[in-house]
Structures are given as structure tokens and as C-alpha cells.
GROMACS .gro file of C-alpha atoms in nm:
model
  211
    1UNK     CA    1  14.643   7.700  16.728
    2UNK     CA    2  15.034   7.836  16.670
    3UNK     CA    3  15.050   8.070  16.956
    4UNK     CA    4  15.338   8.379  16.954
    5UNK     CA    5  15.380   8.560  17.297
    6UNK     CA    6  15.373   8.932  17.254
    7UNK     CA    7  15.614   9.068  17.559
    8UNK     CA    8  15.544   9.428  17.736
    9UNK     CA    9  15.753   9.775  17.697
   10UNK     CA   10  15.744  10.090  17.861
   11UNK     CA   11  15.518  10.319  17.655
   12UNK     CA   12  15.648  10.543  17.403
   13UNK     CA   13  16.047  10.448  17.394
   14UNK     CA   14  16.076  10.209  17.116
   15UNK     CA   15  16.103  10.380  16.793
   16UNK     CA   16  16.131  10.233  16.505
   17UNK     CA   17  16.366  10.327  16.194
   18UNK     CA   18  16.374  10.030  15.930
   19UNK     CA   19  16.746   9.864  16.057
   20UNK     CA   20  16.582   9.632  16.292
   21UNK     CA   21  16.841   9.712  16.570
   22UNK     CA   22  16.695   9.886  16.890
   23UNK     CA   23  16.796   9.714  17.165
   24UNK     CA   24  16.455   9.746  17.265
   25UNK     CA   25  16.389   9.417  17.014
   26UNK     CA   26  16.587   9.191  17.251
   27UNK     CA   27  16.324   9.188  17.446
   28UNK     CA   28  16.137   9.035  17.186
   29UNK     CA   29  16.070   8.626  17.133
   30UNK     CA   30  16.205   8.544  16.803
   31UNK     CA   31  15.979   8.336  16.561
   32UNK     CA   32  16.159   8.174  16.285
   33UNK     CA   33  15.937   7.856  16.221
   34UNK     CA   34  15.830   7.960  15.894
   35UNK     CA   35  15.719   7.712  15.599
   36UNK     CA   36  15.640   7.650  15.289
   37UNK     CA   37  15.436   7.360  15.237
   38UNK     CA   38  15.383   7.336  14.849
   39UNK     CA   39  15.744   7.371  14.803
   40UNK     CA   40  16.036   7.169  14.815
   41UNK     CA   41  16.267   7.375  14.908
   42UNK     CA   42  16.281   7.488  15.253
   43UNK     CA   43  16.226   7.884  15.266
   44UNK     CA   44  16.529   8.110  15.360
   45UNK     CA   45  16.538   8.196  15.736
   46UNK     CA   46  16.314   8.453  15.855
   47UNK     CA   47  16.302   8.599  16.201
   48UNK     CA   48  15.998   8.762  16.311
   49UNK     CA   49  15.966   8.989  16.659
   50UNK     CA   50  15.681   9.190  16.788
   51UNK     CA   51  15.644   9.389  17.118
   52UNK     CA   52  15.360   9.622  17.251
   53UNK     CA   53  15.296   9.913  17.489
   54UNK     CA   54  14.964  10.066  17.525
   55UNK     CA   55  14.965  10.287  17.249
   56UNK     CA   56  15.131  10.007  17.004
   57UNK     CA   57  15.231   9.727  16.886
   58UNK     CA   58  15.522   9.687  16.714
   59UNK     CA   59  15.610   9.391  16.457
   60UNK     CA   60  15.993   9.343  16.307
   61UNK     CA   61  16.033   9.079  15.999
   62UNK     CA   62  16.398   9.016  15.932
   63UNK     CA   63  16.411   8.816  15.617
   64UNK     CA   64  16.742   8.679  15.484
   65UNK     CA   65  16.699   8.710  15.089
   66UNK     CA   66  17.061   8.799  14.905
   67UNK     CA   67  16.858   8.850  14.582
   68UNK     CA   68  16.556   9.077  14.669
   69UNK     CA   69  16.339   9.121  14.391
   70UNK     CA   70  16.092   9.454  14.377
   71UNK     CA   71  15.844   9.490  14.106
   72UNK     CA   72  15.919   9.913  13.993
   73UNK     CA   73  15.659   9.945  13.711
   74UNK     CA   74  15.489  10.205  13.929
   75UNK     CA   75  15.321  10.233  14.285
   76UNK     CA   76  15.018  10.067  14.223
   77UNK     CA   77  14.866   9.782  14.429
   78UNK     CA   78  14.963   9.540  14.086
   79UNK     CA   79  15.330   9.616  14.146
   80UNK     CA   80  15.342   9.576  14.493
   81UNK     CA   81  15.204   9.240  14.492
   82UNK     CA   82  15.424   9.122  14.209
   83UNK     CA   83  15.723   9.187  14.446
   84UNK     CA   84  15.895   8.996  14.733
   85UNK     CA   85  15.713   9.110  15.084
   86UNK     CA   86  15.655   9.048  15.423
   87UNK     CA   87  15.274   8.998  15.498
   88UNK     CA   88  15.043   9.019  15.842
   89UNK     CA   89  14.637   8.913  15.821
   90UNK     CA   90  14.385   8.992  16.093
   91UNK     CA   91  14.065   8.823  16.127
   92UNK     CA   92  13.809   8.927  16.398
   93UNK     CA   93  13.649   8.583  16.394
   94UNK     CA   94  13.653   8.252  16.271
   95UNK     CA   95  13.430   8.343  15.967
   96UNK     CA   96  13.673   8.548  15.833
   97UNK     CA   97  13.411   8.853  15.796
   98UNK     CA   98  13.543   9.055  15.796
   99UNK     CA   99  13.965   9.032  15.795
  100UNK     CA  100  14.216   9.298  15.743
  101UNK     CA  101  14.519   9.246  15.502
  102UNK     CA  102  14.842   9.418  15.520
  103UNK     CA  103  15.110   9.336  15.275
  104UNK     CA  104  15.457   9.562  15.274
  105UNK     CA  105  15.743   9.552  15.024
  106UNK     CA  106  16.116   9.570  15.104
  107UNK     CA  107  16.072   9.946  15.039
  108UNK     CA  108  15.793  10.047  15.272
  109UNK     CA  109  15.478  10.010  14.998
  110UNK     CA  110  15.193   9.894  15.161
  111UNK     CA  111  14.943   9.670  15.019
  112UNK     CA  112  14.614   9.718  15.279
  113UNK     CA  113  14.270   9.575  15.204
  114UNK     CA  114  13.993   9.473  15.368
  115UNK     CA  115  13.866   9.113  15.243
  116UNK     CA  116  13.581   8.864  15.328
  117UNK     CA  117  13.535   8.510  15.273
  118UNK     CA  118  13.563   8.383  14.915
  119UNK     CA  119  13.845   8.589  14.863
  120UNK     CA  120  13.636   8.929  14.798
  121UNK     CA  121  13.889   9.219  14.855
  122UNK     CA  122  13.785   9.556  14.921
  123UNK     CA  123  14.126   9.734  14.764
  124UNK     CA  124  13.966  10.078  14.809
  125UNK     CA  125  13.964  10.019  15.203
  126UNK     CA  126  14.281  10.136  15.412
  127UNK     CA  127  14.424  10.082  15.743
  128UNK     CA  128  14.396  10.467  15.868
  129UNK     CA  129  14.699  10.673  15.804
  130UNK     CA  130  14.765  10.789  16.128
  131UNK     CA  131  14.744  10.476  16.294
  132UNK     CA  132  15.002  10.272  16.075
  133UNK     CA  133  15.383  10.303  16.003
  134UNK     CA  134  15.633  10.127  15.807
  135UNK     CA  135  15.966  10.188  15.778
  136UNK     CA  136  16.215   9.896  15.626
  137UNK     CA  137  16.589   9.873  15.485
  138UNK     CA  138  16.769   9.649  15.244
  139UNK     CA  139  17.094   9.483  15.346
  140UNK     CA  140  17.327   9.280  15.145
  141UNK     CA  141  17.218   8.961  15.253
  142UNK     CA  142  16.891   9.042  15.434
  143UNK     CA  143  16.548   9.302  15.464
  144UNK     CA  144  16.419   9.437  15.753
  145UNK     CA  145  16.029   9.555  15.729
  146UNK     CA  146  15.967   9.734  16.103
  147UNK     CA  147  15.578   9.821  16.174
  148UNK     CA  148  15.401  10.008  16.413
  149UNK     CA  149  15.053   9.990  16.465
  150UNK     CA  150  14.771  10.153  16.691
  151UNK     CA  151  14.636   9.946  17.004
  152UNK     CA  152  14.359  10.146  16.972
  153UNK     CA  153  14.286  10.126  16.528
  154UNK     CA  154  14.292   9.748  16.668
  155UNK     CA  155  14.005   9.763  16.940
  156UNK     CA  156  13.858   9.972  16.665
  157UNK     CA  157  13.850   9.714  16.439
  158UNK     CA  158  13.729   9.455  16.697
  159UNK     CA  159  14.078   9.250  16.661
  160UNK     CA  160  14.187   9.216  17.010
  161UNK     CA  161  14.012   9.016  17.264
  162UNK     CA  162  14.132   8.939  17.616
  163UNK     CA  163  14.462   9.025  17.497
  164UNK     CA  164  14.477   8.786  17.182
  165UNK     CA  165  14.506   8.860  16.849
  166UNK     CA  166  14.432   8.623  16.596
  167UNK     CA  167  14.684   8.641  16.285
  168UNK     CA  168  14.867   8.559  15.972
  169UNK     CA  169  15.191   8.563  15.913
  170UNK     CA  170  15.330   8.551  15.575
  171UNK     CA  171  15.598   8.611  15.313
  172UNK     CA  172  15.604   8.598  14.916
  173UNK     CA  173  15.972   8.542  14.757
  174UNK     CA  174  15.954   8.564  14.373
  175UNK     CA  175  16.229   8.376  14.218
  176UNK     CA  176  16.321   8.441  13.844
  177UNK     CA  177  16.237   8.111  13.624
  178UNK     CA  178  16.404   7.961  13.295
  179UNK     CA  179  16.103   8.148  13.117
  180UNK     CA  180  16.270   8.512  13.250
  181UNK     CA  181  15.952   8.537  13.446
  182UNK     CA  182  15.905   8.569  13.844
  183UNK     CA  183  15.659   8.342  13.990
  184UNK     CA  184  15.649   8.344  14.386
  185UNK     CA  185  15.687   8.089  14.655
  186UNK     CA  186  15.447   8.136  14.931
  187UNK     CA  187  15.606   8.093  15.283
  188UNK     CA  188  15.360   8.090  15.599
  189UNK     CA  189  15.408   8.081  15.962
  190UNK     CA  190  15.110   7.818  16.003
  191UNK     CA  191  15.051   7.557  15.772
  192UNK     CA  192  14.706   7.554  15.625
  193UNK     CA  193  14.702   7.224  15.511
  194UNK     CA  194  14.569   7.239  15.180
  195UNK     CA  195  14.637   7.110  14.819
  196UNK     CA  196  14.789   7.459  14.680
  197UNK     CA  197  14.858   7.821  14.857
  198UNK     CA  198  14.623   7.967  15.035
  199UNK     CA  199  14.676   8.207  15.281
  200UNK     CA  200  14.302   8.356  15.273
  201UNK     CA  201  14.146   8.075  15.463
  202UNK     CA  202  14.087   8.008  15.883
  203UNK     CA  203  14.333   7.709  15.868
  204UNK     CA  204  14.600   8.013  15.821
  205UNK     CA  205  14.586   8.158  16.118
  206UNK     CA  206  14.773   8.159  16.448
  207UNK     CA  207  14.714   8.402  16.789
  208UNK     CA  208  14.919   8.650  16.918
  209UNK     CA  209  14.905   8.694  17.284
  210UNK     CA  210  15.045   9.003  17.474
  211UNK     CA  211  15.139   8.999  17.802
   0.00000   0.00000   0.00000
């Protein structure tokens, strides 16, 4: 499996604010060996960084994307996932029952669901309020999506073991077509290997290890 290396900060001193640029995240390993295997263009660069203390951990995406495109029809889960985002899935086994979903838009809307295998998605179900924040900016030629998470909504959710954490990473870019319509192009940090996207499947998945 893909493994990123999660490094260690001194707890409570990196806050986040949506620009990406706390020093803080030099600290961080940058991932940028994102695909997208069912298209033949190779995705935009993308730079993802996460760090952790032992209250939280901490995930920056920095997506270069001059021509962002946000569904606005309203707030609803429909419009969010019609919309260019940034996307993180964690499983708490190999049987994918259950795993957590949490898809954010270059304005902060979150997308959170609980699914199971089959693709069954539990839309009412939310990652818990106080244990989750999201803050992101728009820049001329880029996004930043900054996320902060609870170590402890984690172990709550049985998603860290020995210090690994077994995850997706993901990003949907919607590109206007001849038709005036926006269909997406799925972009994944680990390939899953099959015929057409699929992102909801154990092939998807790489582990996060903090240290």
C-alpha cells in the first residue's frame, strides 16, 4: 500500500485559516503524486500536507485550478457534489464497513457521510461538529482547502491503529463540455485499477502513518 508519513507538532500552535501558509506546514512532507487513470490528460498539480499533535490532525490540499468551478444552486449535498472539491475517505477495515466520507468544496461546504460496501451512503450521518473544521481560500491560479480534525472523533470511530490510518485521497475537477454541461474528472492519490472511477472500493486506499 501507498504510504504518506504524518510528521509531529507541538500541541495546540498550528492554526489553521484557509491560505495554506503557516510556517508550521513546512514541516509537512508534500504529496503531489496524484492521478487520474481513466483520463488522458494528466491532472493539474496538487500538493497535499498533513501534520498532527495529540489533539489533531491537520490536512492542507493545495490544488492549482485557474478555472474553479462551484455548483451555487443552493447548499444542499446535490450542489456540493456537482462542484470541483478536495476529498478524504476513512475505512476502519478492509471490508469497508463501515467507512467515513468527507468531501469539501473550494468554499468550505462539506459533503460528510457515512457509507458501506455497495456504495450504500448514509447522507443523514455527520462527522460531529465540534470535532471537524474547514476553512479554505480561492487564489487566482490555485485553492487551498485546510482541515482540522479530532485525534480523539478518530479513535472514536475506530480509524487509527498503531498509529496508521488507512485513507483516500481524492479530488473531482468538473470541466465545462461542448454540450455547456460540467462533467468531472476524477483524480486519486492511489490508483484503483479498475475499468471506470471508483473511488468507493479497498483498491482506493493508501495509509497514513504519524510519527
Amino acid at each position: 500500500m501507498k504510504n504518506y508519513t504524518v510528521n509531529h507538532i507541538e500541541e495546540n500552535i498550528l492554526q489553521i485559516n484557509g491560505l495554506g501558509d503557516n510556517p508550521l506546514w513546512n514541516n509537512a512532507a508534500v504529496l503531489t503524486d496524484f492521478v487520474s487513470p481513466w483520463d488522458d490528460v494528466n491532472p493539474d498539480k496538487i500538493e497535499f500536507r498533513a501534520l498532527w499533535d495529540s489533539e489533531n490532525i491537520f490536512f492542507c490540499y493545495k490544488v492549482y485550478d485557474a478555472n474553479v468551478h462551484i455548483d451555487k444552486q443552493d447548499d444542499s449535498i446535490d450542489s456540493i457534489g456537482e462542484s470541483d472539491r478536495v476529498e478524504i475517505f476513512f475505512r476502519t477495515n478492509e471490508n469497508l464497513n463501515p467507512y467515513y466520507c468527507i468531501e469539501i468544496d473550494p468554499t468550505s461546504r462539506i459533503m460528510d457521510f457515512k457509507a458501506s460496501p455497495a456504495k450504500k451512503f448514509d447522507f443523514d450521518w455527520n462527522w460531529p461538529e465540534n470535532d471537524i473544521t474547514v476553512k479554505s481560500n480561492i487564489k487566482e491560479d490555485h485553492f487551498i482547502v485546510e482541515i482540522a480534525i479530532s485525534i480523539q472523533s478518530l479513535k472514536n470511530f475506530h480509524l487509527i491503529k498503531d498509529n496508521i490510518i488507512e485513507a483516500g485521497l481524492f479530488r473531482a475537477k468538473y470541466k465545462k463540455q461542448p454540450n455547456n454541461l460540467f462533467e468531472p474528472t476524477w483524480i486519486t492519490w492511489v490508483n484503483p485499477n479498475t475499468e471506470t472511477p471508483n473511488f468507493h472500493i479497498v483498491s482506493s486506499f493508501g495509509t497514513l502513518t504519524l510519527v
